[in-house]
PDB file of C-alpha atoms in Angstrom:
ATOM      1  CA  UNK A   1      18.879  55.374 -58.379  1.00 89.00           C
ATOM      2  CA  UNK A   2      19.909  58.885 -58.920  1.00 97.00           C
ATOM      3  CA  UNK A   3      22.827  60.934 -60.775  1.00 98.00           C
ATOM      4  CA  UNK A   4      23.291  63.476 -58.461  1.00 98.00           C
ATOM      5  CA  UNK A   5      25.987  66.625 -58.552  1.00 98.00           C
ATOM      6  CA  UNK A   6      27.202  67.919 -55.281  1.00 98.00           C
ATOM      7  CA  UNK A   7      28.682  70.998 -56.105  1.00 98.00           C
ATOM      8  CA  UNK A   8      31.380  72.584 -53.390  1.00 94.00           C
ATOM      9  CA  UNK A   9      30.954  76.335 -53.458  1.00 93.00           C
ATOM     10  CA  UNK A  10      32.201  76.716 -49.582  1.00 85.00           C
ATOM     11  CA  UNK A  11      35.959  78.215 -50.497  1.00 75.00           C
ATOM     12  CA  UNK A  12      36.572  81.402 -49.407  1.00 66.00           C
ATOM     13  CA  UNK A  13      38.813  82.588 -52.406  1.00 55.00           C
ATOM     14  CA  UNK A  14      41.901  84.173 -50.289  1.00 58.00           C
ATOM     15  CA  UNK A  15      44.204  84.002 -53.219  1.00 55.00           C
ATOM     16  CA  UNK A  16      41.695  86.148 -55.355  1.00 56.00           C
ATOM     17  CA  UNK A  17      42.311  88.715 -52.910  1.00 55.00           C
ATOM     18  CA  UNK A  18      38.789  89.614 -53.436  1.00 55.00           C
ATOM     19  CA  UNK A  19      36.946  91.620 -50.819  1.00 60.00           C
ATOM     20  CA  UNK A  20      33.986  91.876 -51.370  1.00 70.00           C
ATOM     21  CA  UNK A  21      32.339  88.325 -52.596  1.00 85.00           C
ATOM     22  CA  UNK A  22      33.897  84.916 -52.568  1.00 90.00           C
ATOM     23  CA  UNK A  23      35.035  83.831 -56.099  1.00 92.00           C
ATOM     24  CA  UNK A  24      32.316  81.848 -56.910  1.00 95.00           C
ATOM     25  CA  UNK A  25      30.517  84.745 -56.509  1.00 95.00           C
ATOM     26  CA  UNK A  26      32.108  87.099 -58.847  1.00 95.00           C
ATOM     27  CA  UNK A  27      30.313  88.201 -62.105  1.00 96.00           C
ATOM     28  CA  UNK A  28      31.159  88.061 -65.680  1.00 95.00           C
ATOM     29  CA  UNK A  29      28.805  89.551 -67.897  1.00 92.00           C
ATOM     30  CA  UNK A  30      26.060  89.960 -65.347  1.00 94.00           C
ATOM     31  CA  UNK A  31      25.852  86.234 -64.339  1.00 97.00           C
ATOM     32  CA  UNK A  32      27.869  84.604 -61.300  1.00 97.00           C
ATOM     33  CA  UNK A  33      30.711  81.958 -61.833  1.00 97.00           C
ATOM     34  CA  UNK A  34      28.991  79.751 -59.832  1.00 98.00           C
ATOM     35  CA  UNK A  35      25.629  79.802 -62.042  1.00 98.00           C
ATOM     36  CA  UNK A  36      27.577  79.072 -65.041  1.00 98.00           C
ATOM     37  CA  UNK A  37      28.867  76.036 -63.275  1.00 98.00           C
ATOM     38  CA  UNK A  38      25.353  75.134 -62.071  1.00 98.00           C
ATOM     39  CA  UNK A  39      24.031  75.411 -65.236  1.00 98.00           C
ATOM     40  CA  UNK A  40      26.372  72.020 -66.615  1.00 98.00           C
ATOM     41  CA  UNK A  41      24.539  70.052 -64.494  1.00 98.00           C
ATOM     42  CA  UNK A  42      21.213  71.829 -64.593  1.00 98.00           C
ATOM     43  CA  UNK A  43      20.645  71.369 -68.229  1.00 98.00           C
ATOM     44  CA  UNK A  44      22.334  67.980 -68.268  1.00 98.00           C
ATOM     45  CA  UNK A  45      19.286  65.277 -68.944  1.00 98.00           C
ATOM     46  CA  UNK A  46      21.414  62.951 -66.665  1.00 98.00           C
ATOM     47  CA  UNK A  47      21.288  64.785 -63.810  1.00 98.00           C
ATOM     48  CA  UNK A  48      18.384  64.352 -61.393  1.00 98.00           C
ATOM     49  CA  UNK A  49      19.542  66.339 -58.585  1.00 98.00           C
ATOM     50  CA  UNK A  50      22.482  69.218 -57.385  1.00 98.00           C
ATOM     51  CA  UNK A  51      23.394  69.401 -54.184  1.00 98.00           C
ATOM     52  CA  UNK A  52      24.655  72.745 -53.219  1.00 98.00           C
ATOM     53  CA  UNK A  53      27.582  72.832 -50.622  1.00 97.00           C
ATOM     54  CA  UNK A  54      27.783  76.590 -49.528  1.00 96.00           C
ATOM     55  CA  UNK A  55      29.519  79.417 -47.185  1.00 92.00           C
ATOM     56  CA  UNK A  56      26.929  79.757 -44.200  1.00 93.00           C
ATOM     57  CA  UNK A  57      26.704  83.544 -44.651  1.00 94.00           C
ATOM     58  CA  UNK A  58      26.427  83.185 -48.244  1.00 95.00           C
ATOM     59  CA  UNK A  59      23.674  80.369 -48.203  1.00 96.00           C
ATOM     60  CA  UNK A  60      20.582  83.251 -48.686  1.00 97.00           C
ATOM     61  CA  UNK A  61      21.790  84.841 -51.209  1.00 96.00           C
ATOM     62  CA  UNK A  62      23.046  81.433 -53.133  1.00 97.00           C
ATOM     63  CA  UNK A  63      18.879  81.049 -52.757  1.00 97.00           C
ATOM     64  CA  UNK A  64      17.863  84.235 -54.553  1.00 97.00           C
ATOM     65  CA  UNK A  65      20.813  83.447 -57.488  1.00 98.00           C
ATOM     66  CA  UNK A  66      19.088  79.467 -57.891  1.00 98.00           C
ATOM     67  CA  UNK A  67      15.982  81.560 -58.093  1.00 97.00           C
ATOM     68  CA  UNK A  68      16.884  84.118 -60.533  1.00 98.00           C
ATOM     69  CA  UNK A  69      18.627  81.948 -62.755  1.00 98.00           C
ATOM     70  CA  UNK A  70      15.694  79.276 -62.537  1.00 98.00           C
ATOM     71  CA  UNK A  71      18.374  76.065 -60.940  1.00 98.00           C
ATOM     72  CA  UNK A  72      15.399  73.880 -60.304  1.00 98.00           C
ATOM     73  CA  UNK A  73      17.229  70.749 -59.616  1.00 98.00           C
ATOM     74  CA  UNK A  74      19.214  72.086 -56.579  1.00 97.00           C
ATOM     75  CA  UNK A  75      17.087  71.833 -53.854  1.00 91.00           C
ATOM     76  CA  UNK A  76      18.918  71.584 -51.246  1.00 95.00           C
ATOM     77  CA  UNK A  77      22.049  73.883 -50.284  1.00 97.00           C
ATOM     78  CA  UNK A  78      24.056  72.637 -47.452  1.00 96.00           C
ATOM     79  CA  UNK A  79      26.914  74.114 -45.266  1.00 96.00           C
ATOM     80  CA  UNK A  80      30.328  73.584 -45.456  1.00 94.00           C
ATOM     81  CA  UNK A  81      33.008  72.882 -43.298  1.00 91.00           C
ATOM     82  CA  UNK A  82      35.894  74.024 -42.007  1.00 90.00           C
ATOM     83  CA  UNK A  83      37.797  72.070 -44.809  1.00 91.00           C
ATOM     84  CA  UNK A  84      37.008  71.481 -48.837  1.00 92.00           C
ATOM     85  CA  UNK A  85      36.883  67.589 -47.483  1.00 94.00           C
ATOM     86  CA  UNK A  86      34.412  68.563 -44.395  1.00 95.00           C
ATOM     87  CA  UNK A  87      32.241  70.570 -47.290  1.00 95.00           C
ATOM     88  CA  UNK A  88      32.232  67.676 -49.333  1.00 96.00           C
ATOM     89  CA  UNK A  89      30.982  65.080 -46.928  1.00 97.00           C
ATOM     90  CA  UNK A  90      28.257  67.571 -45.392  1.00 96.00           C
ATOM     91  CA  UNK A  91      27.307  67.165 -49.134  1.00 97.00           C
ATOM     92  CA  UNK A  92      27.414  63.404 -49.155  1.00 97.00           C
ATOM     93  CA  UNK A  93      25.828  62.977 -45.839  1.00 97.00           C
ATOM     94  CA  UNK A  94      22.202  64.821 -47.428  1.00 97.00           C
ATOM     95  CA  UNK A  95      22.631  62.803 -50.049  1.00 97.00           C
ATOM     96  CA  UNK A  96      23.172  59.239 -48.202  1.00 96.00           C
ATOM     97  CA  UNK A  97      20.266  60.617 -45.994  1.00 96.00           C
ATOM     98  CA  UNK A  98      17.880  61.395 -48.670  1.00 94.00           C
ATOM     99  CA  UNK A  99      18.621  59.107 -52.054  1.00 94.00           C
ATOM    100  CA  UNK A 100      19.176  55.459 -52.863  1.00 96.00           C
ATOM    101  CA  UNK A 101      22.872  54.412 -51.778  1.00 95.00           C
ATOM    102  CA  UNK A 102      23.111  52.866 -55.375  1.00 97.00           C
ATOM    103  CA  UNK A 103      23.061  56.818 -56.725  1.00 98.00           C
ATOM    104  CA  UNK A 104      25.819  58.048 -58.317  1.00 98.00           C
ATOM    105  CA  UNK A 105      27.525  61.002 -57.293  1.00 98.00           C
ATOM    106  CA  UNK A 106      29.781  63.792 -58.810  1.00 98.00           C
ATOM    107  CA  UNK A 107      31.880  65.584 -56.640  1.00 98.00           C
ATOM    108  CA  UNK A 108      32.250  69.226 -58.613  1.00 98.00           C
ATOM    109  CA  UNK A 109      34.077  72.447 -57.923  1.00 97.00           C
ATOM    110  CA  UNK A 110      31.275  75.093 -58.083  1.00 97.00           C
ATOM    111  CA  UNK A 111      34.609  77.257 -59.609  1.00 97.00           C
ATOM    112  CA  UNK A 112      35.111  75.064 -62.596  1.00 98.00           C
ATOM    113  CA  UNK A 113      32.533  76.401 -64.679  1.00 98.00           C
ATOM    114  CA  UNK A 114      34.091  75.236 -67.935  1.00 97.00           C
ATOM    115  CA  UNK A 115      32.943  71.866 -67.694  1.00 97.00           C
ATOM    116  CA  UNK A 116      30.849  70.475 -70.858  1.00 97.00           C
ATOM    117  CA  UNK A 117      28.152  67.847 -71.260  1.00 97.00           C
ATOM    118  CA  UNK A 118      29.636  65.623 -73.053  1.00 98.00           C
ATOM    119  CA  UNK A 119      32.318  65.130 -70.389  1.00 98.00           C
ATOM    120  CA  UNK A 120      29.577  64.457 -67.316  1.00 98.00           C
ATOM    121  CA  UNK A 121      27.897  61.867 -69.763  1.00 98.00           C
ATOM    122  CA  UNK A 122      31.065  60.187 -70.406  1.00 98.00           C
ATOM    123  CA  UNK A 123      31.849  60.537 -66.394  1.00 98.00           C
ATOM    124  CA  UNK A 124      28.875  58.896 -65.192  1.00 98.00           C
ATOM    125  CA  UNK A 125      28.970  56.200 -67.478  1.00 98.00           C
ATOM    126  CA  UNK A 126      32.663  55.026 -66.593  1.00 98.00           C
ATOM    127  CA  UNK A 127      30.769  54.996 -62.913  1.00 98.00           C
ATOM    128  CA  UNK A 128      28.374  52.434 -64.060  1.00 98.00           C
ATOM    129  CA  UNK A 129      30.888  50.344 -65.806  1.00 98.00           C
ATOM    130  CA  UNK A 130      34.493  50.721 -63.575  1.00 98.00           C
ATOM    131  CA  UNK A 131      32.884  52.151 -60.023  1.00 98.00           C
ATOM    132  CA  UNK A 132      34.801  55.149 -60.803  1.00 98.00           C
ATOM    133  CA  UNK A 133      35.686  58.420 -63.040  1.00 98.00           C
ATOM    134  CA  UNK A 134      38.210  60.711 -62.119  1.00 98.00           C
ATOM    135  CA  UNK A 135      37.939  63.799 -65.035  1.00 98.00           C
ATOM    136  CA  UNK A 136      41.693  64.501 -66.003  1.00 98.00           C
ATOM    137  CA  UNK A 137      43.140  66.531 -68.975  1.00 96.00           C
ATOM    138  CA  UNK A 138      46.944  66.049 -70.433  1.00 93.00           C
ATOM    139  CA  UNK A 139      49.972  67.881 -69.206  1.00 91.00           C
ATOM    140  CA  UNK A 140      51.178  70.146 -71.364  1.00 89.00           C
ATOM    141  CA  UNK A 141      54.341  70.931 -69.863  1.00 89.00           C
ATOM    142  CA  UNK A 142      57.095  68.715 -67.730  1.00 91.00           C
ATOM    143  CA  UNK A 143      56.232  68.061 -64.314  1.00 90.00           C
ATOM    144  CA  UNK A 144      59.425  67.482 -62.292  1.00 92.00           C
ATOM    145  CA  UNK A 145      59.784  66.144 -58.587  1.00 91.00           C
ATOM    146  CA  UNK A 146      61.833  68.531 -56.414  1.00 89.00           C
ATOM    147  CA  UNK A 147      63.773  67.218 -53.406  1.00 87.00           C
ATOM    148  CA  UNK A 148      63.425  68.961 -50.003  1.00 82.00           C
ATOM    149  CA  UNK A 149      66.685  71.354 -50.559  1.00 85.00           C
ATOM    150  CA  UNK A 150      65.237  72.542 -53.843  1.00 84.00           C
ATOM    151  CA  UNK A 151      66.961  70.679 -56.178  1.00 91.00           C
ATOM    152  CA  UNK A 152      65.275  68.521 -59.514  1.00 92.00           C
ATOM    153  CA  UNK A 153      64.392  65.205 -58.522  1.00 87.00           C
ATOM    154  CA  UNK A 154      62.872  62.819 -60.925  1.00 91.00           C
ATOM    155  CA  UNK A 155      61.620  64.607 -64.222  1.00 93.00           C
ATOM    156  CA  UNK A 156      58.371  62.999 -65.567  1.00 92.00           C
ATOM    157  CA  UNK A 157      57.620  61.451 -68.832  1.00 91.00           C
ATOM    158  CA  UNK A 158      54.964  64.313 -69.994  1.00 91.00           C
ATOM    159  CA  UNK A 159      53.108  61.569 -71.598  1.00 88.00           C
ATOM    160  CA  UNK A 160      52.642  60.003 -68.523  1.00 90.00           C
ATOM    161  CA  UNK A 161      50.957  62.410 -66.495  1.00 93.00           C
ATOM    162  CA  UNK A 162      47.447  63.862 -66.638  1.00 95.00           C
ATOM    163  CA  UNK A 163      46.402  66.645 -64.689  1.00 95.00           C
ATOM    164  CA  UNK A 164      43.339  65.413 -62.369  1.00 96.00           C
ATOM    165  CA  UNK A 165      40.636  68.049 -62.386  1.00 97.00           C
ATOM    166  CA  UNK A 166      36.794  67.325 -61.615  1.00 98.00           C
ATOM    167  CA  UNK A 167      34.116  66.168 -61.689  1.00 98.00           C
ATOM    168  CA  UNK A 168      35.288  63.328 -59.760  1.00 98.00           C
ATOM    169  CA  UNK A 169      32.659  60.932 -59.777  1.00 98.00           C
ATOM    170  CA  UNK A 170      31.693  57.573 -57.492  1.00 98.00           C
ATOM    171  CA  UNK A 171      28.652  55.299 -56.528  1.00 98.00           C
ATOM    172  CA  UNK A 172      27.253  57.165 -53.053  1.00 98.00           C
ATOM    173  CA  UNK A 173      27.424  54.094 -51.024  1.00 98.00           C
ATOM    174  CA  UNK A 174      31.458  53.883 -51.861  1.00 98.00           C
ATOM    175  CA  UNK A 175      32.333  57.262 -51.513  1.00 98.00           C
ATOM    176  CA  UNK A 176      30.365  57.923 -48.496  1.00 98.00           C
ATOM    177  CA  UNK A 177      31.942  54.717 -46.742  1.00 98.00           C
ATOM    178  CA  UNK A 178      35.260  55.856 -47.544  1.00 98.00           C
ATOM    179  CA  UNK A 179      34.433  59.479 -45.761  1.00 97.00           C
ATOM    180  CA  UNK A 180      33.651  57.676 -42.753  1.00 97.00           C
ATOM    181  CA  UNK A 181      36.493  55.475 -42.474  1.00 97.00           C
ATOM    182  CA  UNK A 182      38.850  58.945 -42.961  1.00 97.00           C
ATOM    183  CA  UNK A 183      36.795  60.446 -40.061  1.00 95.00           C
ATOM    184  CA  UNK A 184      36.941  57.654 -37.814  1.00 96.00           C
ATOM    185  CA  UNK A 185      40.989  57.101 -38.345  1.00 96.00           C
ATOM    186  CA  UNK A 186      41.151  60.867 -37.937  1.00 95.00           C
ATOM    187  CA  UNK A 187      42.714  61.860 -42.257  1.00 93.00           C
ATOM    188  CA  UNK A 188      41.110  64.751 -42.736  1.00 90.00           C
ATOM    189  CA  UNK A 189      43.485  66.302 -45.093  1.00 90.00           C
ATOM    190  CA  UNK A 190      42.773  64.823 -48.058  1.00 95.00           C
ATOM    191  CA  UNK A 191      43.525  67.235 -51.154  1.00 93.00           C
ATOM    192  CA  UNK A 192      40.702  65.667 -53.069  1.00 95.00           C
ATOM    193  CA  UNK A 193      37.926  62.598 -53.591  1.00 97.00           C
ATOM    194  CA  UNK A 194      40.751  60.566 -55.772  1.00 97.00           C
ATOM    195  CA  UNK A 195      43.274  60.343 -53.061  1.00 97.00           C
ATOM    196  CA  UNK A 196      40.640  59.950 -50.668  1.00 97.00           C
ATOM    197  CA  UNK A 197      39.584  57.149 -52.209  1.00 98.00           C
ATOM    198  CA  UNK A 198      42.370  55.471 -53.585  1.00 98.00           C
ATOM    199  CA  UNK A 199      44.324  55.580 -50.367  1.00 97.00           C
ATOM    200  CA  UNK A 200      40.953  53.153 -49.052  1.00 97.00           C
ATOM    201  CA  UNK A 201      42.264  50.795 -52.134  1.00 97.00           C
ATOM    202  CA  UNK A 202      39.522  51.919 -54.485  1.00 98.00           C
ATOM    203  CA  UNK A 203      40.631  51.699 -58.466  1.00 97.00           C
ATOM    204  CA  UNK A 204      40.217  55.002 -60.139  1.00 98.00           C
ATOM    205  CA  UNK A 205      39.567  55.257 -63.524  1.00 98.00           C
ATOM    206  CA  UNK A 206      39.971  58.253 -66.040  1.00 98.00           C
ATOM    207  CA  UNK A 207      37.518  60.256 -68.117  1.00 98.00           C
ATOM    208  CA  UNK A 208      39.440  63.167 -70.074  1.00 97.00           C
ATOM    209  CA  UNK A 209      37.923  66.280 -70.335  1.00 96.00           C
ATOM    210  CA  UNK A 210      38.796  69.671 -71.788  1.00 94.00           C
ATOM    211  CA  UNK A 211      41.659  71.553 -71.277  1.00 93.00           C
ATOM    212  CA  UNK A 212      39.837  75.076 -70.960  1.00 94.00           C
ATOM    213  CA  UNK A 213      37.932  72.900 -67.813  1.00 97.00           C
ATOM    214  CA  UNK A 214      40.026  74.950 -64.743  1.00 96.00           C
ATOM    215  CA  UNK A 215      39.449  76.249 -61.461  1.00 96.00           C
ATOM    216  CA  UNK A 216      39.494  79.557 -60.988  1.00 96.00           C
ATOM    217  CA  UNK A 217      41.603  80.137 -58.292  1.00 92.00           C
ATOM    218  CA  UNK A 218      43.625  83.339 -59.124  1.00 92.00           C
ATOM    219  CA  UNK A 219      43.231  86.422 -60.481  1.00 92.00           C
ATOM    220  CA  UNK A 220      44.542  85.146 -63.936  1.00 95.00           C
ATOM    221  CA  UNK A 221      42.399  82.092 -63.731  1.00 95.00           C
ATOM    222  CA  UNK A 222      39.161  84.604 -63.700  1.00 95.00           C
ATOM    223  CA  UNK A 223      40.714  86.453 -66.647  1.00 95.00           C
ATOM    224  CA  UNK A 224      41.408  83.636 -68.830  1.00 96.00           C
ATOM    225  CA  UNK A 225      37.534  82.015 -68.109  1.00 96.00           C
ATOM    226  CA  UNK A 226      36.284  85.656 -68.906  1.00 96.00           C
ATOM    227  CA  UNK A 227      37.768  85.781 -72.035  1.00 96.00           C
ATOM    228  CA  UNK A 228      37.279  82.131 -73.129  1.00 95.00           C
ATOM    229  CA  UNK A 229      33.722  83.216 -72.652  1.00 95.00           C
ATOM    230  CA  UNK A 230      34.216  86.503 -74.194  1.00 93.00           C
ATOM    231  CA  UNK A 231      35.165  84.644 -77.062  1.00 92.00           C
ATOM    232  CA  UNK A 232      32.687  81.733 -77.459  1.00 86.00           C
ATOM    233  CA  UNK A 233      29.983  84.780 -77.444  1.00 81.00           C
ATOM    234  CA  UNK A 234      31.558  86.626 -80.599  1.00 79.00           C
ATOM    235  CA  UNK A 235      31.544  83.214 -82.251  1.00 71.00           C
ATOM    236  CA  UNK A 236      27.667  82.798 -81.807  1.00 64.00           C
ATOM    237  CA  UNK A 237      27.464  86.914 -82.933  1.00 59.00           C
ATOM    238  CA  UNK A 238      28.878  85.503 -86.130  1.00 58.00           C
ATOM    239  CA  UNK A 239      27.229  82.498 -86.840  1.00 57.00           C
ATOM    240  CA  UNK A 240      30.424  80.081 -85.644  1.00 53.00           C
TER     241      UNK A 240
END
């Protein structure tokens, strides 16, 4: 039995607006977003193997980075899809076809590179004890329900909701099933694993992780991860 990360770097970033590299592409301080990401689960001694699920034309070059930046454990990069839920189950399938169906797997946006350790220790623990771990972090503001003309709906108790992020983690054999049941019944817009798999009547269970942990989807999402790390490296300059 394996832990193994599949890692979905197959978006194509249109609201970065960036034209010349997707955004897991993108550098800060000389090393890619996605590396930084990779590097979680490359250091982690949980994690046996990383799964790589990539753009097609972007699959060489996501070679030469693994090589540069020494990712040993991802051995195998995959294609995506034509959806983030097609991505993630070429991603699955390699791993069904090549590792024990006991494994556990965690489903990871290669754009999330704020993940920490102690959160992907936590994660695939919960696995081994609940079947499950879906990595959330607390709202911090109200989350409100709008009705289809535009006007407030239900208004959420704050300390009710949690915002679901990733890694969203599973035993192989149940996640993989569920893929297959959404592809035979034709759901293939699933926004994400948890829905996925709760709609197939599997019970999620929560891991909370840290708040800084987002997905850099917009311009001001690859600001704010720039200077979060912008600050942790003054901190190590003096001695924090």
């Amino acid at each position: 039995m394996k832990n193994i990360a599949v890692i979905f770097a197959a978006g194509t970033g249109q609201r970065m607006n960036t034209k010349s590299k997707p955004k897991q592409f993108l550098d800060v301080h000389g090393k890619p977003v996605l590396i930084y990401t990779l590097e979680i689960f490359q250091k982690h001694p949980m994690i046996d193997e990383i799964i790589l699920v990539c753009l097609e034309p972007w699959i060489q070059y996501s070679k030469e980075l693994l090589s540069k930046w020494h990712i040993t454990k991802a051995k195998i990069i995959i294609q995506g899809g034509h959806s983030g839920q097609e991505s993630i189950f070429n991603g699955l399938k390699v791993a069904h076809d090549n590792c024990d169906e006991d494994s556990i797997v965690l489903i990871h946006d290669g754009v999330r590179p704020l993940i920490d350790e102690s959160t992907v220790t936590i994660a695939i623990k919960s696995v081994q004890r609940y079947g499950s771990a879906i990595t959330v972090s607390p709202a911090i503001e109200t989350v409100v329900v709008k009705n289809e003309d535009g006007e407030v709906g239900s208004i959420l108790k704050r300390s009710d909701c949690e915002m679901a992020k990733a890694p969203q983690c599973f035993y192989l054999k149940d996640i993989y099933n569920a893929h297959l049941k959404a592809l035979q019944e034709g759901n293939v817009d699933f926004i994400d694993s948890a829905s996925l798999m709760q709609h197939y009547g599997y019970k999620l269970f929560t891991v909370e992780g840290p708040v800084e942990n987002i997905k850099i989807t917009t311009p001001s999402d690859f600001y704010i991860f720039r200077a979060i790390i912008d600050a942790k490296e003054n901190l190590q300059i003096i001695g924090l």
